[in-house]
Amino acid sequence: MKKEMTKIASALIPMPNLIVSCCDKEGRNNALAVGSAAMISGSPCMLMIGIMPEKFSYPIIKETKEFVINVPTEEMRKQYFYLGTKSGRDEDKFEALNLVWEKGKKVNAPILMGCPVNLECKVVASMTPGDSDHELFFATLEAAHCDEEYLTKYGNIDWKKIDTI
Ligand SMILES: Cc1cc2nc3c(=O)[nH]c(=O)nc-3n(C[C@H](O)[C@H](O)[C@H](O)COP(=O)(O)O)c2cc1C
């Protein structure tokens, strides 16, 4: 027998464990853990992330309209949860974690080199559905990077090989 739920903490399993990085107009990098994300179109490739307005990253993404989605591995679990519990409002998380990064090729946001997959994105629209606590940012994929060892011979990402969180 099914029971109707009154509270739902997570409606879809698995939820992706991603790191979204951004850079403000003064050149300060920041990153946060993001579970609210999806690929929403293949051609052109478009992605969506949900960011809560109270997060330090929110005004940065809202203003610059750029971000990078980085896919961390199990090896980065500690850093991932650090980025998901500490705020760039209180500290420089890049410095605290000694994150190795490079400027994006198409966007002015940092690529986290320790993550095997990095997706450079430009925001084209956003909305806050109903009384959601997340603003949804819809973005085009401007450039995609993947560590060579995780690419199939056809040039796709071989997700089975990546030890995602
Ligand atoms: C597993 C996990 C998933 C998260 N998913 C999201 C998310 O989808 N959107 C969001 O705005 N915050 C999300 N957070 C919370 C932020 O990552 C967290 O509040 C972070 O400290 C915000 O950093 P900032 O203030 O430097 O932007 C998540 C945290 C964790 C641990």
CSV table of C-alpha atoms and ligand atoms in Angstrom, one decimal, residues 15-18 22 30-37 49-58 60 80-91 93 133-134, ligand 1:
chain,number,residue,atom,x,y,z
A,15,MET,CA,20.4,14.2,-7.4
A,16,PRO,CA,23.5,15.4,-9.2
A,17,ASN,CA,26.3,16.5,-7.0
A,18,LEU,CA,27.9,19.4,-8.8
A,22,CYS,CA,31.6,31.9,-10.8
A,30,ASN,CA,33.5,31.7,-5.7
A,31,ALA,CA,31.9,28.2,-5.9
A,32,LEU,CA,29.1,26.3,-4.2
A,33,ALA,CA,27.6,22.8,-4.2
A,34,VAL,CA,24.6,22.5,-6.4
A,35,GLY,CA,22.1,19.6,-6.6
A,36,SER,CA,19.3,21.4,-8.5
A,37,ALA,CA,20.6,21.1,-12.1
A,49,ILE,CA,20.8,25.4,-12.3
A,50,GLY,CA,18.7,26.5,-9.4
A,51,ILE,CA,20.3,29.0,-7.0
A,52,MET,CA,18.8,30.4,-3.8
A,53,PRO,CA,18.8,34.2,-3.7
A,54,GLU,CA,20.4,34.3,-0.2
A,55,LYS,CA,23.6,32.6,-1.5
A,56,PHE,CA,26.7,34.7,-2.0
A,57,SER,CA,27.0,33.2,-5.5
A,58,TYR,CA,23.5,34.4,-6.5
A,60,ILE,CA,27.3,37.1,-9.0
A,80,TYR,CA,32.4,19.4,-2.2
A,81,PHE,CA,30.7,19.6,1.2
A,82,TYR,CA,33.0,22.4,2.3
A,83,LEU,CA,31.8,24.4,-0.7
A,84,GLY,CA,28.2,23.4,0.1
A,85,THR,CA,28.3,24.5,3.8
A,86,LYS,CA,30.6,27.5,3.9
A,87,SER,CA,29.9,30.8,2.2
A,88,GLY,CA,32.0,33.1,0.1
A,89,ARG,CA,30.5,35.9,2.1
A,90,ASP,CA,32.7,34.8,5.0
A,91,GLU,CA,35.8,33.6,3.4
A,93,LYS,CA,36.8,29.3,-0.4
A,133,ASP,CA,13.2,29.1,-3.0
A,134,HIS,CA,15.4,28.7,-6.0
B,1,LIG,C1,24.5,18.5,-1.4
B,1,LIG,C2,24.2,20.0,-1.5
B,1,LIG,C3,23.4,20.4,-2.5
B,1,LIG,C4,23.1,21.8,-2.6
B,1,LIG,N1,22.4,22.3,-3.7
B,1,LIG,C5,22.1,23.6,-3.8
B,1,LIG,C6,21.4,24.1,-4.9
B,1,LIG,O1,21.0,23.4,-5.8
B,1,LIG,N2,21.2,25.5,-5.0
B,1,LIG,C7,21.7,26.3,-4.0
B,1,LIG,O2,21.5,27.5,-4.1
B,1,LIG,N3,22.4,25.9,-2.9
B,1,LIG,C8,22.6,24.6,-2.8
B,1,LIG,N4,23.3,24.1,-1.8
B,1,LIG,C9,23.7,25.0,-0.7
B,1,LIG,C10,25.0,25.8,-1.1
B,1,LIG,O3,25.9,25.0,-1.7
B,1,LIG,C11,25.6,26.3,0.2
B,1,LIG,O4,24.6,27.1,1.0
B,1,LIG,C12,26.8,27.2,0.0
B,1,LIG,O5,27.5,27.3,1.3
B,1,LIG,C13,26.5,28.5,-0.6
B,1,LIG,O6,27.8,29.1,-0.9
B,1,LIG,P1,27.9,30.7,-1.3
B,1,LIG,O7,27.1,31.5,-0.2
B,1,LIG,O8,29.4,31.0,-1.2
B,1,LIG,O9,27.3,30.9,-2.6
B,1,LIG,C14,23.6,22.7,-1.7
B,1,LIG,C15,24.4,22.2,-0.6
B,1,LIG,C16,24.7,20.9,-0.5
B,1,LIG,C17,25.5,20.3,0.6
